[in-house]
Tab-separated table of C-alpha atoms and ligand atoms in Angstrom:
chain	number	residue	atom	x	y	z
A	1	UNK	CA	-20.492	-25.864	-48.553
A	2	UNK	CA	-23.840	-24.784	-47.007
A	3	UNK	CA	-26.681	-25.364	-49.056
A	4	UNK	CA	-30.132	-23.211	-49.285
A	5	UNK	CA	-31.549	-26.222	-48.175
A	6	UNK	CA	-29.740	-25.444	-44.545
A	7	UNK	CA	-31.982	-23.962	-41.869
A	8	UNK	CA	-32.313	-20.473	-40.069
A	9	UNK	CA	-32.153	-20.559	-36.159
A	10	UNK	CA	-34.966	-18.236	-35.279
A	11	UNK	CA	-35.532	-16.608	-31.952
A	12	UNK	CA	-38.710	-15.957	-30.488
A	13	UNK	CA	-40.702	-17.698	-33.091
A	14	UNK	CA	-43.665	-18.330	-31.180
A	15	UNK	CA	-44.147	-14.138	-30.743
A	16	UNK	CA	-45.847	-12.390	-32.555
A	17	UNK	CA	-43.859	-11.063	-35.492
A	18	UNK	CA	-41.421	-14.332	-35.192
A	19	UNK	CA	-44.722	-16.673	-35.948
A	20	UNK	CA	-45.519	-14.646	-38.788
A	21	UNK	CA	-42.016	-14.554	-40.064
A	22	UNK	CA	-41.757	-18.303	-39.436
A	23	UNK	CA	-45.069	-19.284	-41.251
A	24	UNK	CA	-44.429	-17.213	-43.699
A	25	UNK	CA	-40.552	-18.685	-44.295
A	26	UNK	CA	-42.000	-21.930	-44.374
A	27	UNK	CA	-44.445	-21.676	-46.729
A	28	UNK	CA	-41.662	-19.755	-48.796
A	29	UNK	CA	-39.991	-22.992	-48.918
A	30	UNK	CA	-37.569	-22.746	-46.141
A	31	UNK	CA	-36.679	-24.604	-42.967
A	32	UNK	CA	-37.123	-23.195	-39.816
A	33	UNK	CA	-35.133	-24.239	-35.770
A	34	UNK	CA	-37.108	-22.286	-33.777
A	35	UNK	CA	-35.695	-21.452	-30.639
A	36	UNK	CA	-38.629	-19.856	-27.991
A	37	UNK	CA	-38.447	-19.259	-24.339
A	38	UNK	CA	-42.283	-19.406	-24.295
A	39	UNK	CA	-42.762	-16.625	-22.081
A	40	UNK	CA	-46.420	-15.249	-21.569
A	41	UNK	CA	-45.740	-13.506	-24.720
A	42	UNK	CA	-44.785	-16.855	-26.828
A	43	UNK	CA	-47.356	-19.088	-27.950
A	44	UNK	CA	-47.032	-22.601	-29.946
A	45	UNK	CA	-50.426	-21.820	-31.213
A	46	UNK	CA	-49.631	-19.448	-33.105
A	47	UNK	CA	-47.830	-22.142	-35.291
A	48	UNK	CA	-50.578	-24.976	-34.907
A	49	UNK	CA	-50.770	-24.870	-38.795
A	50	UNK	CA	-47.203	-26.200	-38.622
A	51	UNK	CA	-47.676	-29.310	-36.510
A	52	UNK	CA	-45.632	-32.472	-37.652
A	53	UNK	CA	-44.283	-30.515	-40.415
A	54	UNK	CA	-40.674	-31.534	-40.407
A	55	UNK	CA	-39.499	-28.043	-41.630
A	56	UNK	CA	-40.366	-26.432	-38.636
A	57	UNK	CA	-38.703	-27.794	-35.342
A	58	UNK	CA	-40.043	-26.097	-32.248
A	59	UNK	CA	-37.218	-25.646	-29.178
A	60	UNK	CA	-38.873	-24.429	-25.979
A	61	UNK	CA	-35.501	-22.795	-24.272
A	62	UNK	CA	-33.615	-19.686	-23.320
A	63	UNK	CA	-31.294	-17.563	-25.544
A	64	UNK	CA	-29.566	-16.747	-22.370
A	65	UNK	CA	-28.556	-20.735	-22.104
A	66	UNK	CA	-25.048	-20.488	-24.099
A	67	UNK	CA	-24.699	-24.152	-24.205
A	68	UNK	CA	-28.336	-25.045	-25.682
A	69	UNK	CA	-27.611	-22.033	-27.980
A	70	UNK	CA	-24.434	-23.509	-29.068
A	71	UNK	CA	-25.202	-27.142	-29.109
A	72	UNK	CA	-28.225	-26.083	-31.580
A	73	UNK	CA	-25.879	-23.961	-34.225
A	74	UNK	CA	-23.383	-26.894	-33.786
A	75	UNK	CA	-26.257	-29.949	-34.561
A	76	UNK	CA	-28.505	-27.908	-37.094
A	77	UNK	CA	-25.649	-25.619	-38.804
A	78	UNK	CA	-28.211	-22.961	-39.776
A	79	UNK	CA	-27.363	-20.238	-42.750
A	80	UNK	CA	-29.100	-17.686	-40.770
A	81	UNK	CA	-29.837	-16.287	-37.327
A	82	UNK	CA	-32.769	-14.145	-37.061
A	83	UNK	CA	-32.974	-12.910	-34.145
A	84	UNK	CA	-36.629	-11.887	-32.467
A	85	UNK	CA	-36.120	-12.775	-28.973
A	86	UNK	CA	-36.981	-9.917	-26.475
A	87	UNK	CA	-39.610	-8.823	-24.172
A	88	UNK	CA	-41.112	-6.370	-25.912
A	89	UNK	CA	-43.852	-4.278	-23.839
A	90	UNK	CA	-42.950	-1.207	-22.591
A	91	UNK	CA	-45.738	-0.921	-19.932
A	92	UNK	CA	-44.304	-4.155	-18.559
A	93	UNK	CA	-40.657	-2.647	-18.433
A	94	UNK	CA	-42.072	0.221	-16.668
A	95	UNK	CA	-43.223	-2.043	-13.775
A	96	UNK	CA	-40.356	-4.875	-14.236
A	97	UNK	CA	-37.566	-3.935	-15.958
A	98	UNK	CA	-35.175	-6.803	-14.853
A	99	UNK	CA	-36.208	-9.511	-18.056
A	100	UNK	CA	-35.843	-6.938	-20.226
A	101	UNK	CA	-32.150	-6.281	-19.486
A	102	UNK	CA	-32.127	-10.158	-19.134
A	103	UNK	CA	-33.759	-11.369	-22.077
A	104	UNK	CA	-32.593	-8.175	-24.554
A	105	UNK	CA	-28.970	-7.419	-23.027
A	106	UNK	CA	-27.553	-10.926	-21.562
A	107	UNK	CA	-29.429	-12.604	-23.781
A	108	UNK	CA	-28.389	-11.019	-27.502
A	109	UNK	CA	-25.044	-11.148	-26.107
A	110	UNK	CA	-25.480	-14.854	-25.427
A	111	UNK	CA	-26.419	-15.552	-28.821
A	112	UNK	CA	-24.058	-13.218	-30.305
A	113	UNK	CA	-21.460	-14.773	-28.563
A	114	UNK	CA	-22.421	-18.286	-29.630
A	115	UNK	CA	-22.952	-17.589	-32.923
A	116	UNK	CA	-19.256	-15.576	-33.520
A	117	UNK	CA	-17.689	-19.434	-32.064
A	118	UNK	CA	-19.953	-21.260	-34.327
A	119	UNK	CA	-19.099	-18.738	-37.434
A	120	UNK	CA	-15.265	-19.305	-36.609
A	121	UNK	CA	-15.345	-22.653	-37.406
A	122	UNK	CA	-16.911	-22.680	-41.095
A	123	UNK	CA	-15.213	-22.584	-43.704
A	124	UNK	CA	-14.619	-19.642	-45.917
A	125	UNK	CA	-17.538	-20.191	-48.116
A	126	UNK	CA	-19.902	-21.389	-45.134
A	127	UNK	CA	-18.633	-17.756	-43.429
A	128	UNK	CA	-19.378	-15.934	-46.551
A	129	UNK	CA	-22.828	-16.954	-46.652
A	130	UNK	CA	-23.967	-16.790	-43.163
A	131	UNK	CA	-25.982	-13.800	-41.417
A	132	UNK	CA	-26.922	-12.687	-38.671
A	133	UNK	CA	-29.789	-10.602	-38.686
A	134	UNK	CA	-30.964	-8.596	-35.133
A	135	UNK	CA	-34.457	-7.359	-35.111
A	136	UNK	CA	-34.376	-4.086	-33.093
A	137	UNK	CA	-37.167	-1.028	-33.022
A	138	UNK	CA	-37.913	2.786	-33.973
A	139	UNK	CA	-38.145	3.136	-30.214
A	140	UNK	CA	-34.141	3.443	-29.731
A	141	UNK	CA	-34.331	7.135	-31.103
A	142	UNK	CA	-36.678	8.252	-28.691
A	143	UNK	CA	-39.299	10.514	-29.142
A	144	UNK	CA	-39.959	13.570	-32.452
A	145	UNK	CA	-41.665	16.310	-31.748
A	146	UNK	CA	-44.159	16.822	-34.366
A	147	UNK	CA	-42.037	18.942	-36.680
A	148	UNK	CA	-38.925	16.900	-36.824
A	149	UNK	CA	-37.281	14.822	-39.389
A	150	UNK	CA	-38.301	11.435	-39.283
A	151	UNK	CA	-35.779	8.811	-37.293
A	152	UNK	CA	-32.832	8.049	-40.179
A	153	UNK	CA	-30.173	5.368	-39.451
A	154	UNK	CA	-28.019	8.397	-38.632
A	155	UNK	CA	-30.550	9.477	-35.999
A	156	UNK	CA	-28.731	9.219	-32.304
A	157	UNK	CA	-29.515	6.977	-30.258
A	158	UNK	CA	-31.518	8.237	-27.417
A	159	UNK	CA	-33.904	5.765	-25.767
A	160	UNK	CA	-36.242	6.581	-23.242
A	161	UNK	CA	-38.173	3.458	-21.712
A	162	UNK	CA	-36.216	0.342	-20.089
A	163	UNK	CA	-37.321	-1.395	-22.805
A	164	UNK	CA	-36.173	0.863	-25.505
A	165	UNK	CA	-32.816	1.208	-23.125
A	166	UNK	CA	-32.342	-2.656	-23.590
A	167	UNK	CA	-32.962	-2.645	-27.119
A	168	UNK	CA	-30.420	-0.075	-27.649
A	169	UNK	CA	-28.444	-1.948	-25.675
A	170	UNK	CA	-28.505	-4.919	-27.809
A	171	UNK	CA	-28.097	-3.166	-30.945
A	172	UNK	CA	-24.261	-1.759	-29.792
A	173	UNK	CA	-23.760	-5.571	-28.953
A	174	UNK	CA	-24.542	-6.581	-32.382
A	175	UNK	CA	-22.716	-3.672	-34.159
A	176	UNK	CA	-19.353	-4.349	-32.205
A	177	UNK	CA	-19.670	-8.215	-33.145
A	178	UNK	CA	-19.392	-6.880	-36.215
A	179	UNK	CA	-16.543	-4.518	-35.946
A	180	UNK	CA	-14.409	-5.864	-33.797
A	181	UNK	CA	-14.533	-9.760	-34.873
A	182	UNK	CA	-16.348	-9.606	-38.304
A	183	UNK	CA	-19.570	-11.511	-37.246
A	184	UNK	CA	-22.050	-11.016	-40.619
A	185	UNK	CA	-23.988	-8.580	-38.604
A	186	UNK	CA	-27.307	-6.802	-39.806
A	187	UNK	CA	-29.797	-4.593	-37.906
A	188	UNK	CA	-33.691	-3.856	-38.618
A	189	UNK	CA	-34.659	-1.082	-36.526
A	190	UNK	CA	-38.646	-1.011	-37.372
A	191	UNK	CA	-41.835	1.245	-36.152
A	192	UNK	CA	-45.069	-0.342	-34.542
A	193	UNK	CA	-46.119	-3.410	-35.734
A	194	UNK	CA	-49.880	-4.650	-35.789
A	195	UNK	CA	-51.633	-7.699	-37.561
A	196	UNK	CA	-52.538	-11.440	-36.379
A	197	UNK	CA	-51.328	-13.456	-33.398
A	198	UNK	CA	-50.274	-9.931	-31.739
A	199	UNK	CA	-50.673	-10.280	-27.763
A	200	UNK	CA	-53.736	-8.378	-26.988
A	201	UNK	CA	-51.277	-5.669	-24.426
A	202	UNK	CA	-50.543	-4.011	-26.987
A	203	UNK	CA	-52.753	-0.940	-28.421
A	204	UNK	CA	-54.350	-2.414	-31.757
A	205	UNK	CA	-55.510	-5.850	-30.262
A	206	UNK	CA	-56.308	-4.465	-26.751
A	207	UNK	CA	-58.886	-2.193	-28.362
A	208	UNK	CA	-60.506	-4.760	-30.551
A	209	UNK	CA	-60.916	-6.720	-28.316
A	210	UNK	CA	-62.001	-4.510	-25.407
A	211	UNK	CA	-64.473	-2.928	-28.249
A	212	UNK	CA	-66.074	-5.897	-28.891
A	213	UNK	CA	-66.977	-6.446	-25.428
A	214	UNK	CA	-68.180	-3.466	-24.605
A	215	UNK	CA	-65.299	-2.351	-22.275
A	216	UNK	CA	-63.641	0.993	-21.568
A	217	UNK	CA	-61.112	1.878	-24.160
A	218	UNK	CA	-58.195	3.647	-22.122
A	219	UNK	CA	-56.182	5.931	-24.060
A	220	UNK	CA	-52.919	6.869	-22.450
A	221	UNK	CA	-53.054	11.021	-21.822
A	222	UNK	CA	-54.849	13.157	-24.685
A	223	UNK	CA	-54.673	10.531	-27.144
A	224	UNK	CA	-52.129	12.460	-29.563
A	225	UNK	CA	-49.124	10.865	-29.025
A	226	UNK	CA	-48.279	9.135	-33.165
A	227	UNK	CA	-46.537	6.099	-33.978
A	228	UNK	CA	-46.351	4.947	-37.621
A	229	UNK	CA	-48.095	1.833	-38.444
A	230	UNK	CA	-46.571	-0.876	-40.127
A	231	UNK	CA	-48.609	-4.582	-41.084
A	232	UNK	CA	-46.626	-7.354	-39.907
A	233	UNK	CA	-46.280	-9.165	-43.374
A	234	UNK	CA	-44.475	-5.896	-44.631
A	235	UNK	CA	-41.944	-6.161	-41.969
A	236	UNK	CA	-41.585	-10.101	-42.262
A	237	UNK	CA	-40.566	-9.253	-46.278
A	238	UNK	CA	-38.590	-6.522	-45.162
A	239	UNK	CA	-35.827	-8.663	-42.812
A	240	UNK	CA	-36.314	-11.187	-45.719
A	241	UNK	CA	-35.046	-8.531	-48.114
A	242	UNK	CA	-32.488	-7.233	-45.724
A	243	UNK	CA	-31.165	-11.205	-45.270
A	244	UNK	CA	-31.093	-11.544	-49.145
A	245	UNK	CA	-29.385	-8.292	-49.835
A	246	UNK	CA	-28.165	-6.145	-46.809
A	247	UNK	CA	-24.856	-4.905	-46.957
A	248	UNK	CA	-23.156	-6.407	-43.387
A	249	UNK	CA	-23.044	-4.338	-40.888
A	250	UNK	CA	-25.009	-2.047	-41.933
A	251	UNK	CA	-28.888	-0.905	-40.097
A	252	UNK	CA	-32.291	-0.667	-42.334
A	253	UNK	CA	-35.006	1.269	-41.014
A	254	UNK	CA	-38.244	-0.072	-41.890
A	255	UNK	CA	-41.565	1.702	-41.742
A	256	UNK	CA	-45.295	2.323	-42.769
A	257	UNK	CA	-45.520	5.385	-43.907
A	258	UNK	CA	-48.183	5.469	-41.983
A	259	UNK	CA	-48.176	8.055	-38.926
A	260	UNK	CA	-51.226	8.112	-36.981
A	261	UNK	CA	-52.402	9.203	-33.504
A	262	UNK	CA	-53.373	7.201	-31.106
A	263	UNK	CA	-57.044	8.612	-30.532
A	264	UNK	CA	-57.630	8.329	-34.736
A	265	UNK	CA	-56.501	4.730	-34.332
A	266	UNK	CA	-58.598	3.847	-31.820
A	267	UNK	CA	-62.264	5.771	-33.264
A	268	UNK	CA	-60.958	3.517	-36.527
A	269	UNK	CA	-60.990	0.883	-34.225
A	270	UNK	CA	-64.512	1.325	-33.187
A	271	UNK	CA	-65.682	1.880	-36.561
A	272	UNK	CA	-64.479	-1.239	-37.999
A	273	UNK	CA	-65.746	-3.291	-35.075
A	274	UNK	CA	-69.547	-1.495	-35.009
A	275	UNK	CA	-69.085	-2.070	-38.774
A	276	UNK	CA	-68.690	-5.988	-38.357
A	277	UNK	CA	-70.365	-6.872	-35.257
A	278	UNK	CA	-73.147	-4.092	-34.518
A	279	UNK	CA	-74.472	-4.158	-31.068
A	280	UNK	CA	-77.493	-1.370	-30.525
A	281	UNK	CA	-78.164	-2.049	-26.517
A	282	UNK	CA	-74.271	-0.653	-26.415
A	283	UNK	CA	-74.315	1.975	-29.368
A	284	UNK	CA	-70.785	3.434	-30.992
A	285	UNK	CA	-68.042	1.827	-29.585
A	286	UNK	CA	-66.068	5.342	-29.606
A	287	UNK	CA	-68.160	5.782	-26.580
A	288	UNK	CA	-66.035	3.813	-24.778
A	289	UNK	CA	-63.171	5.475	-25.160
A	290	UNK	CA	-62.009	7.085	-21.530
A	291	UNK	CA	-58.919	9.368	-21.523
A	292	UNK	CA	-57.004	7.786	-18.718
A	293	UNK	CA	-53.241	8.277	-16.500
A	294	UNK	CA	-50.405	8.861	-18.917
A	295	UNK	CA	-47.508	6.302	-19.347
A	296	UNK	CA	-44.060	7.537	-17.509
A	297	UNK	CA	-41.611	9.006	-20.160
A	298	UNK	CA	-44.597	8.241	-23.072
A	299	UNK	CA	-42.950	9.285	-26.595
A	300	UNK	CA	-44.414	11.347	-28.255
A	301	UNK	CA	-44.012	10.588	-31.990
A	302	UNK	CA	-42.095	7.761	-33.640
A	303	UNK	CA	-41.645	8.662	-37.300
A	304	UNK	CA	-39.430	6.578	-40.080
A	305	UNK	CA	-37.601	7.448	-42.963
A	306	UNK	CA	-37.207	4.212	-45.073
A	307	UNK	CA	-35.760	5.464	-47.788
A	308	UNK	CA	-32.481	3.758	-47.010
A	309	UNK	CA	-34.214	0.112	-47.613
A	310	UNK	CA	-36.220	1.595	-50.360
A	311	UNK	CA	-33.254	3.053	-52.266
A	312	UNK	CA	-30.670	-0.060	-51.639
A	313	UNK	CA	-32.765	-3.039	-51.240
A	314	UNK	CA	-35.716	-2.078	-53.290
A	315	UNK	CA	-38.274	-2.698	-50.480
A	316	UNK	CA	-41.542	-0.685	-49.831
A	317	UNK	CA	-44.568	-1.680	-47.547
A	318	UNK	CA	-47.308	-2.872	-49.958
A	319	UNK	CA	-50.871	-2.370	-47.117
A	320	UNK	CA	-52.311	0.554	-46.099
A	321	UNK	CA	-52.992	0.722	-43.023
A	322	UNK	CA	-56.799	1.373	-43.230
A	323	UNK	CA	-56.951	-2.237	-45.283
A	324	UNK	CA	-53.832	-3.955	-42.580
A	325	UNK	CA	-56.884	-2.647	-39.919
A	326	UNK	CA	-59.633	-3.781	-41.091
A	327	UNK	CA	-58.202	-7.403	-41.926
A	328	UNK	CA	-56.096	-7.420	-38.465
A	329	UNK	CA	-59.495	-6.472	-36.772
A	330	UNK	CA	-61.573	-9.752	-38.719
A	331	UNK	CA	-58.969	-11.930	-37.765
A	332	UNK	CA	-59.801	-10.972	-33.956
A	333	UNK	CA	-63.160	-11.530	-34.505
A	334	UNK	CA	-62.811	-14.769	-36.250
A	335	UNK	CA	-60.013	-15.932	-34.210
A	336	UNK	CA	-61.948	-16.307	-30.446
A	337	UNK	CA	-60.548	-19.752	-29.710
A	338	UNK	CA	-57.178	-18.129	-30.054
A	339	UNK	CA	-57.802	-15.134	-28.248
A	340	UNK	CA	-59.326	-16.911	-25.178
A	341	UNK	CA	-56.261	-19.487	-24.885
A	342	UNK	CA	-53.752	-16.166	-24.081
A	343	UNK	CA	-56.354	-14.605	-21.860
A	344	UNK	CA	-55.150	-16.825	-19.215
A	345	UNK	CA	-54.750	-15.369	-15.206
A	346	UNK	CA	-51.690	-14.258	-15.855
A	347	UNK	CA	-53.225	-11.945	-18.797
A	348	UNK	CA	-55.639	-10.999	-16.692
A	349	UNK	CA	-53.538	-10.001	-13.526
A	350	UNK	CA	-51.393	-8.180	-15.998
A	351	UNK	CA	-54.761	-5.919	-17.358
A	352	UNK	CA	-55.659	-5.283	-13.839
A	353	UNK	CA	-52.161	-4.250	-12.499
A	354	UNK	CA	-52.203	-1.920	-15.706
A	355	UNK	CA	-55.174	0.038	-15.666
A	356	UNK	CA	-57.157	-0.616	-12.629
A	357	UNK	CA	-54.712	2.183	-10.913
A	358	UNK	CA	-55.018	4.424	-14.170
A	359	UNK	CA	-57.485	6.889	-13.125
A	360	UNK	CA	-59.517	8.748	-15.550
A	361	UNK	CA	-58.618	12.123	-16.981
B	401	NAD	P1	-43.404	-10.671	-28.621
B	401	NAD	O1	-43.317	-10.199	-27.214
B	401	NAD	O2	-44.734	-10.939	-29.220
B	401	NAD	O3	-42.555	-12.025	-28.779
B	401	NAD	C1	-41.311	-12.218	-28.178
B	401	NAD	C2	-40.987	-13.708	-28.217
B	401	NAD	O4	-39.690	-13.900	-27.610
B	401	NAD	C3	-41.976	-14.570	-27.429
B	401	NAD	O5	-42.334	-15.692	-28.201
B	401	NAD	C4	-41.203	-14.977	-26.187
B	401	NAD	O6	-41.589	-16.247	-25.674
B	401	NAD	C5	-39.776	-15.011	-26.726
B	401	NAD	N1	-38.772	-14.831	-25.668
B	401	NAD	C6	-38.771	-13.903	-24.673
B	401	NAD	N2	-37.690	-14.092	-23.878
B	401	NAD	C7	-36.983	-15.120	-24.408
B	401	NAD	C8	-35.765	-15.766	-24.056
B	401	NAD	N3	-35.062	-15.376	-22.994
B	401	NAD	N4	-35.331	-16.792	-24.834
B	401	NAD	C9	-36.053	-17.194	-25.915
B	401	NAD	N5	-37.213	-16.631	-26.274
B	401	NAD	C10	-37.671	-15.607	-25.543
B	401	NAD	O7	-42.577	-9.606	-29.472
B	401	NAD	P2	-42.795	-9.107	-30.964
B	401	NAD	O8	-43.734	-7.971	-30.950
B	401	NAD	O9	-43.046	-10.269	-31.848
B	401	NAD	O10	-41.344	-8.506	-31.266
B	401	NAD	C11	-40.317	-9.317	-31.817
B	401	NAD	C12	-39.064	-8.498	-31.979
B	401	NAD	O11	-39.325	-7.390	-32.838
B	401	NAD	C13	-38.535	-7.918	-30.662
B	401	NAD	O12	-37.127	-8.001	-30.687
B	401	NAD	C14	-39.000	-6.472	-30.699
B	401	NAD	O13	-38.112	-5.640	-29.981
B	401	NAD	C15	-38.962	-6.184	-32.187
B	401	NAD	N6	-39.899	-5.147	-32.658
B	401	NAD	C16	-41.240	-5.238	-32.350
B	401	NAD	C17	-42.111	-4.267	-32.841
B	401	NAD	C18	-43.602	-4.341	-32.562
B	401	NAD	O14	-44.333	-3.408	-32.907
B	401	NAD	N7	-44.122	-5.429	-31.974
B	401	NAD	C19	-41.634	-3.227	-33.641
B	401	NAD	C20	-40.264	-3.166	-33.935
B	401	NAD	C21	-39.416	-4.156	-33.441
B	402	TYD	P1	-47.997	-0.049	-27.568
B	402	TYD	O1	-48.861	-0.928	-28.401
B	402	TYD	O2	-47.736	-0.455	-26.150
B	402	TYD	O3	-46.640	0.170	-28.384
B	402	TYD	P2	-45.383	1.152	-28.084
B	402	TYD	O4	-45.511	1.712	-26.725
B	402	TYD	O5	-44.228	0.219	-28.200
B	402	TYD	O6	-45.436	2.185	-29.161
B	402	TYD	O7	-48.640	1.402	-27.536
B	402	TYD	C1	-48.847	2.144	-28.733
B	402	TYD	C2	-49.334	3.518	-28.330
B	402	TYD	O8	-50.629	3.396	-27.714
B	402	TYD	C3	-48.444	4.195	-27.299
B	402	TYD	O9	-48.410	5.603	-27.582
B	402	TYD	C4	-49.157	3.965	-25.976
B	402	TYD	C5	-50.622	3.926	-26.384
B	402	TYD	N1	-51.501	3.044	-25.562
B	402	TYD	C6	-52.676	3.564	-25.020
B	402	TYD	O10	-53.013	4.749	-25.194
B	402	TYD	N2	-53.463	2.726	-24.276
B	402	TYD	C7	-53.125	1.419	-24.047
B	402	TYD	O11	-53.885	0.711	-23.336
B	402	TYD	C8	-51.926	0.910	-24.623
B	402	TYD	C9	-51.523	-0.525	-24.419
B	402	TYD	C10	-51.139	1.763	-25.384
């Protein structure tokens, strides 16, 4: 019989939301096998705190690897898969789309592959209990115009980046796992995430930290394109609550309530950082802010109705987004060390490959 005391395989726990999930499991109580291709994107610092802590045992390797995949379910016999593994950055699957069908496609099939063998071969109670819980995004129902419904689990698919492509992708993987061989399958689709340890590509960190240097801010086209703001911690209890209580098979959207443009986010951005660290010689950081090249096929508006979680599972975020801000943007501040060990060349090649060719609008 497995025992709470078993472990959860997690994928991608050295990203961004798998860290916080992880520390947050662990100081829950839990054990963690953390499996991590430490891409650019993964980074064992982001779990320093858990250093010789025997709960937590870091595995630097590939979900696409079937036999290290299986050879870990078979040696640790986890409960739980949670599955964060992906490349996640859909300016980088504009210019490289290849890891992304990689890494999302081969690789969730990989792991769902492994983990329907290892499931076989518990025993009924051990299959009972076991889950297998695929993190997936908002971004696989494309884009709302701004008078539409919000996305709803019955909202078709319709993805329009490579990386949103892939993540469909992997979602259909998981759900046939579940229909056609029974695999305790659940599925998170969530909206943008922001908070600590985020790679600084991505729109909230980039800012801050561009805005406390005193560098150009570039917002993609006019600025008005919404997504809906969710702080990580709220998603890390939501895929807790959907592991506790989700009905298999089933998908949970999960999101902030919180729609905002991109333009408001980024003037809140500037306020928060004059607010903390004022700097007269360079004045309001909004000044910064440069209209520059759209992105190809840039959604427009990502919108979710949670009511499904909220109704079933009881869960609702708990910070509002003007507080999730505000604390993501001190962390940046107070976190330099951390900041300057992921600005490595590769970062910075990346930055300049991004927007050097962006020109203004
Ligand atoms: P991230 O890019 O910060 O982290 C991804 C992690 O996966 C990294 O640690 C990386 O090293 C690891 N990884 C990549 N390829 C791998 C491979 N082949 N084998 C093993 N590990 C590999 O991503 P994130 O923002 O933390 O997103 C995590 C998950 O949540 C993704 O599946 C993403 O699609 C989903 N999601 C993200 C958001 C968001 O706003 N960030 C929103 C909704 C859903
Ligand atoms: P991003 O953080 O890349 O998340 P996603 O594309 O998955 O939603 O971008 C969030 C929004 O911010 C998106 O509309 C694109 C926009 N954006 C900019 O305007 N400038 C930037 O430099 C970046 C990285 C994003």
């Amino acid at each position: 019989m497995m025992k709470c005391c078993c472990p959860i395989l997690v994928t991608g726990g050295a990203g961004f939301i798998g860290s916080n999930f992880v520390l947050q499991w662990i100081g829950l109580g839990g054990r963690v096998v953390n499996l991590d291709l430490l891409t650019y994107a993964g980074n064992p610092a982001n779990l320093a705190t858990l250093e010789n802590d025997p709960r937590h045992r870091m595995v630097a390797g590939d979900i696409c690897d079937a036999e290290l995949v299986g050879t870990l379910l078979r040696e640790h016999r986890p409960r739980a898969i949670v599955h964060f593994a992906a490349e996640s950055h859909v300016d980088r699957s504009i210019a490289a789309p290849d890891a992304f069908i990689r890494t999302n496609v081969h690789g969730t099939f990989t792991l769902l592959e492994q983990a329907r063998i290892y499931w076989s071969g518990l025993d009924e109670a051990e299959k009972g209990a076991f889950r297998f819980l695929h993190v997936s995004t908002d971004e696989v129902y494309g884009s709302l115009a701004a008078e539409d419904a919000a996305f709803s689990e019955t909202t078709a698919y319709a993805p329009n980046s490579p990386y949103a492509a892939t993540k469909a992708a992997s979602d259909h993987l998981a759900r046939a796992y579940f229909h056609t061989y029974g695999l305790p399958v659940l599925t998170t689709n969530c909206s943008n995430n922001y908070g600590p340890f985020q790679f600084p590509e991505k729109l909230i960190p980039l800012m801050i930290l561009n805005a406390l240097e005193g560098k150009r801010l570039p917002v993609y086209g006019d600025g008005a394109n919404v997504r809906d703001w969710l702080y990580v911690e709220d998603h890390c209890a939501a895929i807790r609550t959907v592991l506790e209580k989700g009905r298999l098979g089933e998908t949970y959207n999960i999101g902030g309530n919180s729609e905002r443009a991109n333009l408001d986010v980024v003037t809140a951005i500037c306020g928060v950082v004059d607010e903390l660290r004022p700097n007269a010689a360079m004045g309001p950081r909004s000044k910064l802010i440069q209209f520059v090249q759209d992105r190809p096929g840039h959604d427009r508006r990502y919108a979710i109705d949670a009511s499904k979680i909220g109704r079933e599972l009881a869960w609702q975020p708990k910070v509002r987004f003007e507080d999730g801000l505000r604390q993501t943007v001190t962390w940046y501040l107070e976190h330099t060390d951390w900041v300057e060990s992921v600005r490595t060349g590769a970062y910075r090649d990346w930055i300049r490959q991004n927007y050097d060719e962006r020109t203004s609008q």
